[in-house]
Short mmCIF file of C-alpha atoms and ligand atoms in Angstrom, two decimals:
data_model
loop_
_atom_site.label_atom_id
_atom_site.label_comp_id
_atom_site.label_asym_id
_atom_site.label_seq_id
_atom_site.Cartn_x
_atom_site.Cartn_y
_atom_site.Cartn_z
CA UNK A 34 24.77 -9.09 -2.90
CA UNK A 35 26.37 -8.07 0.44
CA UNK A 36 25.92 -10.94 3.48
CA UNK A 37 24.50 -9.38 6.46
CA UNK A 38 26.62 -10.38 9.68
CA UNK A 39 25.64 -9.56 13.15
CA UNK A 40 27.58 -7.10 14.44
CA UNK A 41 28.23 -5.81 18.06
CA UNK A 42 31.13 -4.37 17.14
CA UNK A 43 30.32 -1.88 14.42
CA UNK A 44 33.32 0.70 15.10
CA UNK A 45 35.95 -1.92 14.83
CA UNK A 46 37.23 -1.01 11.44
CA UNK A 47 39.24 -3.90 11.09
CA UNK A 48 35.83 -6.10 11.36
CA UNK A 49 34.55 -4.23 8.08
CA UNK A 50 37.61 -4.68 6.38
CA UNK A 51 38.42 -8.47 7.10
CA UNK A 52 35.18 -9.92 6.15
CA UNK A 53 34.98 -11.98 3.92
CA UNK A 54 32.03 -10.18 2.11
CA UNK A 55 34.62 -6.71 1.97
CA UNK A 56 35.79 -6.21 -1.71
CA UNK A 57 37.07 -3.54 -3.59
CA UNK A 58 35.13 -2.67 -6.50
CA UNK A 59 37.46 -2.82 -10.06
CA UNK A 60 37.09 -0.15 -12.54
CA UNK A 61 36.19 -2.39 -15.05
CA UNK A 62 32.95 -3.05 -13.34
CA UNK A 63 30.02 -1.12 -14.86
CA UNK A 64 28.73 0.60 -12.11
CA UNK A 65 25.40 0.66 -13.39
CA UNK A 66 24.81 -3.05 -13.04
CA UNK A 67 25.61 -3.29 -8.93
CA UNK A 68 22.76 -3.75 -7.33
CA UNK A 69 20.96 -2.07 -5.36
CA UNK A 70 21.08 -3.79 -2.37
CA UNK A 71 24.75 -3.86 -2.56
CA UNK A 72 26.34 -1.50 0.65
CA UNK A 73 28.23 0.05 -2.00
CA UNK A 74 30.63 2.55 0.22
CA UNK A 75 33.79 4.74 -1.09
CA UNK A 76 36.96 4.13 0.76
CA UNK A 77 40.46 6.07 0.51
CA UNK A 78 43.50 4.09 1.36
CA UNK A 79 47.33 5.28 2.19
CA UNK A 80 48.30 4.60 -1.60
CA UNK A 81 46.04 7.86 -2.50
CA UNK A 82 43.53 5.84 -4.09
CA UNK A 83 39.91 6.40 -4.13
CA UNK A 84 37.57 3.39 -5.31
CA UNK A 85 34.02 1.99 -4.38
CA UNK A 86 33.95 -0.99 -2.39
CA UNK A 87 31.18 -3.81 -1.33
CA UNK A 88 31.37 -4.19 2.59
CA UNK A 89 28.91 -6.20 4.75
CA UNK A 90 25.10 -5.07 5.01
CA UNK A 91 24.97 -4.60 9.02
CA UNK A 92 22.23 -5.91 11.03
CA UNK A 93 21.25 -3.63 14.12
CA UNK A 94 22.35 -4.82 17.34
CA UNK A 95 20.48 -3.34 20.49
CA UNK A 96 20.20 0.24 20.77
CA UNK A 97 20.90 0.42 16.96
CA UNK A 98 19.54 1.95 13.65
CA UNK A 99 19.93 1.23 10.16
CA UNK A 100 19.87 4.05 7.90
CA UNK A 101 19.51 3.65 4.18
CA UNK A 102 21.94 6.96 3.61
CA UNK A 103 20.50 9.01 0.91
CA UNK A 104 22.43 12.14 0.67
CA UNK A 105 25.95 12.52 2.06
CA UNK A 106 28.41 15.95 1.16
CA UNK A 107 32.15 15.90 -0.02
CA UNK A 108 34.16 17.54 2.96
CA UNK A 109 37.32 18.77 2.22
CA UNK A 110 38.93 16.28 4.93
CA UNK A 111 37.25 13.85 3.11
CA UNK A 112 39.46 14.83 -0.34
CA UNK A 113 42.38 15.51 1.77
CA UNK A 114 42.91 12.05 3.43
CA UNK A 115 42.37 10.58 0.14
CA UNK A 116 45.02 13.07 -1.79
CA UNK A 117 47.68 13.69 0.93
CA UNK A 118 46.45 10.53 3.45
CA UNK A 119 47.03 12.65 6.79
CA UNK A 120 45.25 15.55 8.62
CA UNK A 121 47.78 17.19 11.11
CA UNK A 122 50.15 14.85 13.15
CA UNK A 123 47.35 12.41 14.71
CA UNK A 124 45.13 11.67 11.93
CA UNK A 125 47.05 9.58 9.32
CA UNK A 126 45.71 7.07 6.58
CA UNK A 127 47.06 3.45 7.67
CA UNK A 128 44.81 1.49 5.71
CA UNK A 129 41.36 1.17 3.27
CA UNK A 130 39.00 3.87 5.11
CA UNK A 131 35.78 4.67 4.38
CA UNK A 132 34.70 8.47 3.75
CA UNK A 133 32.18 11.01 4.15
CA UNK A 134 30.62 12.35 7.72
CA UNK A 135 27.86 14.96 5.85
CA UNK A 136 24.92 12.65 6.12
CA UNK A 137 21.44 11.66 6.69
CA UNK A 138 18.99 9.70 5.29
CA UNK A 139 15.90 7.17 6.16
CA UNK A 140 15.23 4.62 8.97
CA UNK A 141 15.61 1.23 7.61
CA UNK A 142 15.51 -1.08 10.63
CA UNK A 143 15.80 -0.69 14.85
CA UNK A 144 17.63 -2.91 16.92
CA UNK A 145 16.45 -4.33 20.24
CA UNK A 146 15.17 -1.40 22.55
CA UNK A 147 15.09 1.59 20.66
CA UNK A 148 11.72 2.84 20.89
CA UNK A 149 12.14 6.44 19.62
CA UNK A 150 12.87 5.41 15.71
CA UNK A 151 10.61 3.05 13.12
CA UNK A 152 11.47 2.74 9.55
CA UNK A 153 10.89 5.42 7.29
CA UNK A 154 11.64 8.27 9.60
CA UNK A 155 13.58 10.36 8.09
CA UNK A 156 17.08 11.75 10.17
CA UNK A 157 20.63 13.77 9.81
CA UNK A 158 23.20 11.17 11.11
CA UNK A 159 25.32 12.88 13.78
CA UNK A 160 29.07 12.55 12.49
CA UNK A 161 30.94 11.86 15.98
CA UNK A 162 29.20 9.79 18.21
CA UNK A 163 30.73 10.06 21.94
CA UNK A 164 31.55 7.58 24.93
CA UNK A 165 28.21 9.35 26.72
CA UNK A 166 29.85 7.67 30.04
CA UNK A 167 29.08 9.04 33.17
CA UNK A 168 33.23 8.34 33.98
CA UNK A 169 34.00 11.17 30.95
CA UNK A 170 34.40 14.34 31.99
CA UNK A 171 33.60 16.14 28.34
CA UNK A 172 30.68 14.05 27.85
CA UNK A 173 29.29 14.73 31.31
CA UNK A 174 29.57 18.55 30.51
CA UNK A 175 28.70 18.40 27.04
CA UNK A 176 31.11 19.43 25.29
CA UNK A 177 31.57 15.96 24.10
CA UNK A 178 33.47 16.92 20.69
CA UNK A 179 36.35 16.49 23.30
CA UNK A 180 35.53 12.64 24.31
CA UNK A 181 38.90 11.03 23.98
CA UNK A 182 36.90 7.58 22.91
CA UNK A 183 34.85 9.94 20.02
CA UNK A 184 34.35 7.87 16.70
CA UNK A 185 34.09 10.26 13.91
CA UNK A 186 33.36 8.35 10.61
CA UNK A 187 35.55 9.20 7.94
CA UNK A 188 38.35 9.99 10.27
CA UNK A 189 40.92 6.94 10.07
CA UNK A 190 40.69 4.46 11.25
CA UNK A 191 36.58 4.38 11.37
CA UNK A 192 34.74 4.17 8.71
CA UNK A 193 32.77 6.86 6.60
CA UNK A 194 28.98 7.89 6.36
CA UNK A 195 29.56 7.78 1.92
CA UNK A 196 28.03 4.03 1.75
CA UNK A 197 24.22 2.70 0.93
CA UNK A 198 23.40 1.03 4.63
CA UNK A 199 24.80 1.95 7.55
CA UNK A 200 24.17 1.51 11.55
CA UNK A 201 24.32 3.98 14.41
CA UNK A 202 23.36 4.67 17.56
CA UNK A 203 19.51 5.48 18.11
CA UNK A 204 20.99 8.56 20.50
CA UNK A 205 22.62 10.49 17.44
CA UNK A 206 20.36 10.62 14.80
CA UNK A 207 18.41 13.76 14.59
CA UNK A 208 14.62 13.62 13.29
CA UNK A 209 14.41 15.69 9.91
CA UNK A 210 10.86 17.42 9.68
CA UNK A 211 9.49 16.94 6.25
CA UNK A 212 10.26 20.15 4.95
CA UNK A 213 13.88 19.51 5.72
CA UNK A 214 15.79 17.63 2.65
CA UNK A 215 17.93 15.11 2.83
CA UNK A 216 20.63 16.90 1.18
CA UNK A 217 19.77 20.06 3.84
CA UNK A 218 19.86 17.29 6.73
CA UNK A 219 23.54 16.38 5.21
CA UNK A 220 24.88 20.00 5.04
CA UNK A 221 23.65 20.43 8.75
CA UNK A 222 26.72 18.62 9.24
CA UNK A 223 28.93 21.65 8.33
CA UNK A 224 26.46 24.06 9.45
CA UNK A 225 26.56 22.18 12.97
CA UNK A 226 30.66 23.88 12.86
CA UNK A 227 29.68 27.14 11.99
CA UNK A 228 26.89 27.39 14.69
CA UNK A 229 29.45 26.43 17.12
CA UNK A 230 31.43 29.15 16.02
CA UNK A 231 29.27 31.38 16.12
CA UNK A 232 27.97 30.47 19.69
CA UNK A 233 31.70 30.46 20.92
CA UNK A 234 32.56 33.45 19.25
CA UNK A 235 29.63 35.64 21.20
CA UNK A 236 28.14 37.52 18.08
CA UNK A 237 25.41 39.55 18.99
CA UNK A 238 22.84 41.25 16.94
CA UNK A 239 24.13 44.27 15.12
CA UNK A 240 27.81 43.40 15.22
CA UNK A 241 30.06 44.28 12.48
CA UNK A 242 31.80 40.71 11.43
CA UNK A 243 34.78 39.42 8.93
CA UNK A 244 34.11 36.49 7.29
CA UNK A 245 37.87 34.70 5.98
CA UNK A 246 37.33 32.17 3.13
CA UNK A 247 34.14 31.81 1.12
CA UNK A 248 34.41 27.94 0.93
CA UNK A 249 31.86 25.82 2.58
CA UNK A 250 32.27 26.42 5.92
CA UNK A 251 33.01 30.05 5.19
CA UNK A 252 29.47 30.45 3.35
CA UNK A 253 27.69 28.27 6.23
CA UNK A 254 29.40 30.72 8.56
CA UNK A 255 28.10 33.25 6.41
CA UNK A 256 24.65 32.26 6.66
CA UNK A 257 24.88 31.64 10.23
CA UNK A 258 25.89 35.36 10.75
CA UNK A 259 23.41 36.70 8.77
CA UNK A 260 20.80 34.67 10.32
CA UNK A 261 22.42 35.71 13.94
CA UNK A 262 21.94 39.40 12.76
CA UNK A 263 25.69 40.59 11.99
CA UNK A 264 25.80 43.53 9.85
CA UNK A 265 27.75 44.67 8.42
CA UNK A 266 29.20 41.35 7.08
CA UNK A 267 32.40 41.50 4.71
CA UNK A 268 33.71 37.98 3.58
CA UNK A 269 37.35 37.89 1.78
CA UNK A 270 38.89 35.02 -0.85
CA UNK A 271 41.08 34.39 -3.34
CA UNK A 272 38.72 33.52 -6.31
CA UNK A 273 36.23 36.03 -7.32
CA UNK A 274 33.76 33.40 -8.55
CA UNK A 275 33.94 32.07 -4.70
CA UNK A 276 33.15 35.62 -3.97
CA UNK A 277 30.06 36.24 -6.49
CA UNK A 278 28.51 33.23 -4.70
CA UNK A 279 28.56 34.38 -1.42
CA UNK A 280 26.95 37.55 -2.98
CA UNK A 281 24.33 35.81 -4.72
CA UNK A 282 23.94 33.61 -1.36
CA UNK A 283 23.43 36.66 0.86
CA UNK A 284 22.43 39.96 -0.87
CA UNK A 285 24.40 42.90 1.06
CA UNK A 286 27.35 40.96 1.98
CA UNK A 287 30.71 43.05 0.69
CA UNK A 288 32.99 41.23 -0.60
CA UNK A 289 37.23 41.49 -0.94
CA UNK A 290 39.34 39.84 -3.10
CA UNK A 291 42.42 39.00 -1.49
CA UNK A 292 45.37 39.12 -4.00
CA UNK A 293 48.05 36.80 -3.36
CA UNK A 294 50.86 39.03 -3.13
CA UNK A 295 49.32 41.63 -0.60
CA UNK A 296 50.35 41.87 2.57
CA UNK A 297 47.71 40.90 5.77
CA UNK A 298 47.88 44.37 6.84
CA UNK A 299 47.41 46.18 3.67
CA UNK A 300 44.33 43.79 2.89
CA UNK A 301 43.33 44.39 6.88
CA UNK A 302 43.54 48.30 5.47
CA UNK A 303 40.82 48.00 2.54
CA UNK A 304 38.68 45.26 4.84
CA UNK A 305 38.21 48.27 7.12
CA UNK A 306 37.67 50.77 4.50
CA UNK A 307 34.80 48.78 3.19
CA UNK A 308 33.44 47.80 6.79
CA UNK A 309 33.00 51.71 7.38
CA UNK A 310 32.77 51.20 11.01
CA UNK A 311 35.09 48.74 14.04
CA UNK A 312 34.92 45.31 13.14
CA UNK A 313 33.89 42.96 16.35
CA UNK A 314 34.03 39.88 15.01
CA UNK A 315 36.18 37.93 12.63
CA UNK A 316 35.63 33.97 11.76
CA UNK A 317 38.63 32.87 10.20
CA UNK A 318 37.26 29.70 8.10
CA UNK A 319 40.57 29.44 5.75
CA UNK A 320 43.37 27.91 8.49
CA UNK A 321 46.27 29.61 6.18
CA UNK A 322 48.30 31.88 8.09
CA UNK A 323 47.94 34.80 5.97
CA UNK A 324 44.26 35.67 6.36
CA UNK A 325 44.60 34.58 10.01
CA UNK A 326 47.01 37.72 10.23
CA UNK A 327 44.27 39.51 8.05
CA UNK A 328 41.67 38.51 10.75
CA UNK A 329 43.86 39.81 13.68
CA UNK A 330 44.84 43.31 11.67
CA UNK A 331 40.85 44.04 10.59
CA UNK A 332 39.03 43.95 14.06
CA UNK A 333 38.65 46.77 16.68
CA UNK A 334 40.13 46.57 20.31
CA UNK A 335 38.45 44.05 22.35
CA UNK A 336 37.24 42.76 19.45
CA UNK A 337 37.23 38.44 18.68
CA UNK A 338 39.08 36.56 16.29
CA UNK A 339 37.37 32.96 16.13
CA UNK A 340 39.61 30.94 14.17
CA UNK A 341 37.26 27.83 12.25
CA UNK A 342 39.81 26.79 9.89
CA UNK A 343 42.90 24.27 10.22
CA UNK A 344 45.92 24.22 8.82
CA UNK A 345 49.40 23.99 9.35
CA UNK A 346 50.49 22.88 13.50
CA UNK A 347 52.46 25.88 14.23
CA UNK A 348 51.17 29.36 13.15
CA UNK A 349 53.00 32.77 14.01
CA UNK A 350 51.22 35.34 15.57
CA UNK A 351 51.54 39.24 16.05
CA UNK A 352 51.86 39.21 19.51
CA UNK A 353 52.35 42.42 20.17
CA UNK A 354 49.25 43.64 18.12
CA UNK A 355 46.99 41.13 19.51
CA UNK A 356 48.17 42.06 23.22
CA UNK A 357 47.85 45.48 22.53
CA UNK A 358 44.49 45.45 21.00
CA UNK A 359 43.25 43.10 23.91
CA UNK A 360 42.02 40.48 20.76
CA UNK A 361 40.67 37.46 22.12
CA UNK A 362 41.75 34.24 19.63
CA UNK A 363 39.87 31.41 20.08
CA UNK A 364 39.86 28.24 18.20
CA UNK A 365 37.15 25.39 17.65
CA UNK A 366 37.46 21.75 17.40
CA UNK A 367 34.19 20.41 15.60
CA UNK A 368 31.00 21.25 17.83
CA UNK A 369 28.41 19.46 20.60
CA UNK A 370 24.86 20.00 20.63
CA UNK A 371 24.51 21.85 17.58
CA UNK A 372 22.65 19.46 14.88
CA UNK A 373 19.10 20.26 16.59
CA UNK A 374 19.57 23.71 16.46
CA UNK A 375 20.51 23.57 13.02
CA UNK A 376 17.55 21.40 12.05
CA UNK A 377 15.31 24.23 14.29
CA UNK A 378 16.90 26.97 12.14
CA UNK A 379 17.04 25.17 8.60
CA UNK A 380 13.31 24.32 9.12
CA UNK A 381 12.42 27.50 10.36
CA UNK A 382 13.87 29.45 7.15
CA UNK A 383 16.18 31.32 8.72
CA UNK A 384 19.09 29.52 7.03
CA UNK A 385 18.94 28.36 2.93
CA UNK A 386 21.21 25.64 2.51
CA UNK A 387 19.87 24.56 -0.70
CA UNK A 388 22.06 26.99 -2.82
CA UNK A 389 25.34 25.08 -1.57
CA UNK A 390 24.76 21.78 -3.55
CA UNK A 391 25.93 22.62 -6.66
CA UNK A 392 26.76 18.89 -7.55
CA UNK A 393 25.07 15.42 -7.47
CA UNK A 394 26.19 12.26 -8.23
CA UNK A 395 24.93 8.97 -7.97
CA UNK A 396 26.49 6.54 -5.12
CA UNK A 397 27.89 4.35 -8.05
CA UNK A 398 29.72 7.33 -9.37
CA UNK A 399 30.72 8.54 -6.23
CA UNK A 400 34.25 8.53 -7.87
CA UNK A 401 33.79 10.80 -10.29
CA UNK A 402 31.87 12.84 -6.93
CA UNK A 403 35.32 12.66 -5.59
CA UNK A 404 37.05 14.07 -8.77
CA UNK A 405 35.05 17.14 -9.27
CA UNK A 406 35.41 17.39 -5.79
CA UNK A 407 39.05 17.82 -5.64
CA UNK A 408 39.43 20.09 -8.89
CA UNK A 409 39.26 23.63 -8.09
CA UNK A 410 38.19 24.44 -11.43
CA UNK A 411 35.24 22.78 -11.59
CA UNK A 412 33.67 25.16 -9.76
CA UNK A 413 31.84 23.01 -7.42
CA UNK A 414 31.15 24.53 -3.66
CA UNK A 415 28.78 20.99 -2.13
CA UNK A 416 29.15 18.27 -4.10
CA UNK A 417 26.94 15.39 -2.81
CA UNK A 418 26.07 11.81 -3.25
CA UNK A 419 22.47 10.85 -3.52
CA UNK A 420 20.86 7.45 -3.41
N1 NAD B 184 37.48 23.55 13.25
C1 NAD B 184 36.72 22.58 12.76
O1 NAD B 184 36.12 21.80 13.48
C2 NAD B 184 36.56 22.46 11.29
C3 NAD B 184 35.51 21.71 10.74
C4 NAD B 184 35.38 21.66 9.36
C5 NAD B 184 36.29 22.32 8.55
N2 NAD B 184 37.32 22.99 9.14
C6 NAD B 184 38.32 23.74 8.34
O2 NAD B 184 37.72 24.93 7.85
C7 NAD B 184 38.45 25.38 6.71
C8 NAD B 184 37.48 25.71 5.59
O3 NAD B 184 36.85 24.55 5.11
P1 NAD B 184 36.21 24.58 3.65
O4 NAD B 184 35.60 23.24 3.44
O5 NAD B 184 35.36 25.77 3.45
O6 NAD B 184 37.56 24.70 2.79
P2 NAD B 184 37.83 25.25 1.32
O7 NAD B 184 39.26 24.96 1.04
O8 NAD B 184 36.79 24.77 0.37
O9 NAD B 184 37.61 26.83 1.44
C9 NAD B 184 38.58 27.70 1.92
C10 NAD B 184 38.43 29.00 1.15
O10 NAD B 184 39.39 29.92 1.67
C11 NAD B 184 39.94 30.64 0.59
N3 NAD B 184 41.26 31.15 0.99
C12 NAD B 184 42.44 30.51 1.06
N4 NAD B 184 43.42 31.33 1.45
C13 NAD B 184 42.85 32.54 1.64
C14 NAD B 184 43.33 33.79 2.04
N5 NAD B 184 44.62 33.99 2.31
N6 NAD B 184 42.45 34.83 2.14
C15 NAD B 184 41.15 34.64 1.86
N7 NAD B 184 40.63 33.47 1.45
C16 NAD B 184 41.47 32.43 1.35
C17 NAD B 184 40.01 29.63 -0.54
O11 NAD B 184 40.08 30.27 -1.79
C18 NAD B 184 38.71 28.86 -0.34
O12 NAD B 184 37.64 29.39 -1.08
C19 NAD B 184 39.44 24.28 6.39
O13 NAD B 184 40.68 24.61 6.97
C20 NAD B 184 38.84 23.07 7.10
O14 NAD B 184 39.77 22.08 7.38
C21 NAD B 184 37.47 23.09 10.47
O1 SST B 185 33.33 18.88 10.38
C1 SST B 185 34.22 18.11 11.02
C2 SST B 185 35.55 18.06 10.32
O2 SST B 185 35.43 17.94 8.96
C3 SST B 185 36.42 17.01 10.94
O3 SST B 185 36.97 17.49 12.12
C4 SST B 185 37.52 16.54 10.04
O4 SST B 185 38.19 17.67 9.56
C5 SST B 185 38.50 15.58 10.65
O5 SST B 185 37.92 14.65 11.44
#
């Protein structure tokens, strides 16, 4: 069993990793014998491996809560720091990191001072937590996804969400009303991006919006804009199975297959033809540059291109078109303020996240988790750990 140490510290990775409690889990070990009071957590490291690991069972320091985690997703960041150990030019795999940032689970334990949590209460753990000091200028304002000093777990070099115990800051946990799951209160991590998109992108009731990619963040999107009252909504992607989700997910929702040797404006042609009238709105939730040219070619004059996904660092864009057509691009990083409204909307029924978990796994086999994760032909949109 994990030693508890007291920790004041808790976002110096290197603390986690040099104790002398940390060890990596062999695969020889049968799973099914760890205990379960072990903080059984599963790291990535820059040697592409993924493997469980037994860190230190925090205690809470002031201001802190421990949350027994009990459901946390599989983000595709998550899969791609393990596989390719690098997102972009600043976030790069130097060492054993732990994953996952789609979480929430059940109050364990509160440090000195925090009066607003008591265990069992039952909470979505907010995946970046801020500076909050007065002295920073995107905290201040709120749009605190900016906060240079940000610790976003599962990012390198801090530590992941995917573990049994962990401790965080009484301020960013969000209270989960009991009709809310604990596999809902994890996905309001991805829905927390889409509702930012949404918000930044300006859709209003009525308008006619392209929906690029039908992964997970393209379906939450989806669901956001139906739930914000687009219509008509057409989502695109490569996979038809992808497609006769987001179907099933939202009745009414057309749907375009995008095959990979057309051309952004020819598919930008039959995206139109099936709209039927000006598209306002596009949310571009892929990041490849095709279907961001697809985005750009569908909508009207004046219309928006919100660009959700990430990719590649430099992207080409039709200039001339865009200027011509007066399109406003706009790109997102993350969100702020968005989990309670989530929670609000979730709870309120006007957003069904159940349908996106179409995997569990236990936290001892959150390998295998990882695996189906990672292979496209497993079919999996959510896969999530459960404990
Ligand atoms: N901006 C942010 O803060 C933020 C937050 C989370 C995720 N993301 C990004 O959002 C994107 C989507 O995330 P996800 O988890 O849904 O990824 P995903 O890879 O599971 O889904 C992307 C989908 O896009 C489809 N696709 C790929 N190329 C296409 C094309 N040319 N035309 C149409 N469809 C195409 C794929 O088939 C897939 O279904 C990723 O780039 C991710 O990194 C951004
Ligand atoms: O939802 C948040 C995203 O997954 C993160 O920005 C991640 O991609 C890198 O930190």
């Amino acid at each position: 069993m994990s030693t508890t140490i007291d920790n004041t510290e808790i976002y110096n990775p290197r603390k986690i990793l040099d104790h002398p409690s940390f060890r990596i889990i062999h695969e020889s070990e049968q799973t099914s014998q760890l205990s379960k009071e072990a903080n059984i957590a599963a790291f990535y490291n820059p040697k592409h491996e993924i493997h469980l690991v037994e860190k230190p069972k925090l205690k809470p320091g002031p201001g802190q809560v421990l949350v027994h985690v009990r459901a946390t997703g599989i983000c595709g960041s998550d899969v791609h720091f393990w596989k390719h150990g690098r997102i972009g030019d600043s976030m790069i795999v130097t060492d054993e990191c732990g994953s996952g940032h789609e979480s929430a689970g059940e109050v364990v334990e509160v440090g000195e001072g925090v009066t607003q949590w008591k265990a069992g209460d039952r909470v979505a753990i907010e995946a970046g937590v801020p500076c909050s000091k007065p002295s920073c200028e995107f905290c201040r304002v709120g749009r605190y996804n900016a906060c240079p000093d940000v610790v976003f777990f599962s990012t390198p070099p801090f530590h992941g969400t995917l573990t049994r115990w962990h401790l965080h800051p009484a301020a960013w946990l969000h209270r989960l009303p009991d009709s809310v799951s604990f596999e809902e209160g994890a996905l309001c991590e991805p829905l927390a991006v889409a509702l930012a998109g949404i918000e930044r992108a300006g859709l209003r009731l009525g308008d006619p919006t392209l929906i690029c990619g039908a992964g997970p963040i393209g379906l939450v999107s989806l669901l956001s804009a139906r739930a914000a009252g687009a219509e008509p909504i057409i989502i695109t992607d490569l996979f038809q199975s992808r497609l006769d989700f987001a179907k099933k997910l939202v009745p009414g929702v057309h749907t375009v297959l995008i095959p990979r040797n057309e051309t952004p404006k020819e598919s930008a042609e039959r995206i139109k033809q099936i709209a039927g009238v000006p598209l306002k709105v596009a949310l571009e939730c892929t990041g490849v540059e095709s279907s961001v040219h697809t985005a750009i070619y569908s909508v009207q004059f004046g219309a928006k291109v919100f660009i959700i996904g990430v990719g590649k660092n430099e992207l080409n864009f039709p200039f001339m078109h865009l200027s011509a057509n007066e399109i406003d691009v706009s790109l997102q990083y993350r969100y702020a303020n968005q989990y309670p409204k989530a929670i609000r909307l979730v709870a309120g029924g006007l957003i069904n996240l159940k349908p996106l978990v179409t995997h569990r796994f236990s936290l001892e086999d959150a390998v295998a988790a990882f695996l189906v994760a990672a292979d496209p032909t497993q079919g999996a949109i959510k896969v999530q750990i459960c404990d």
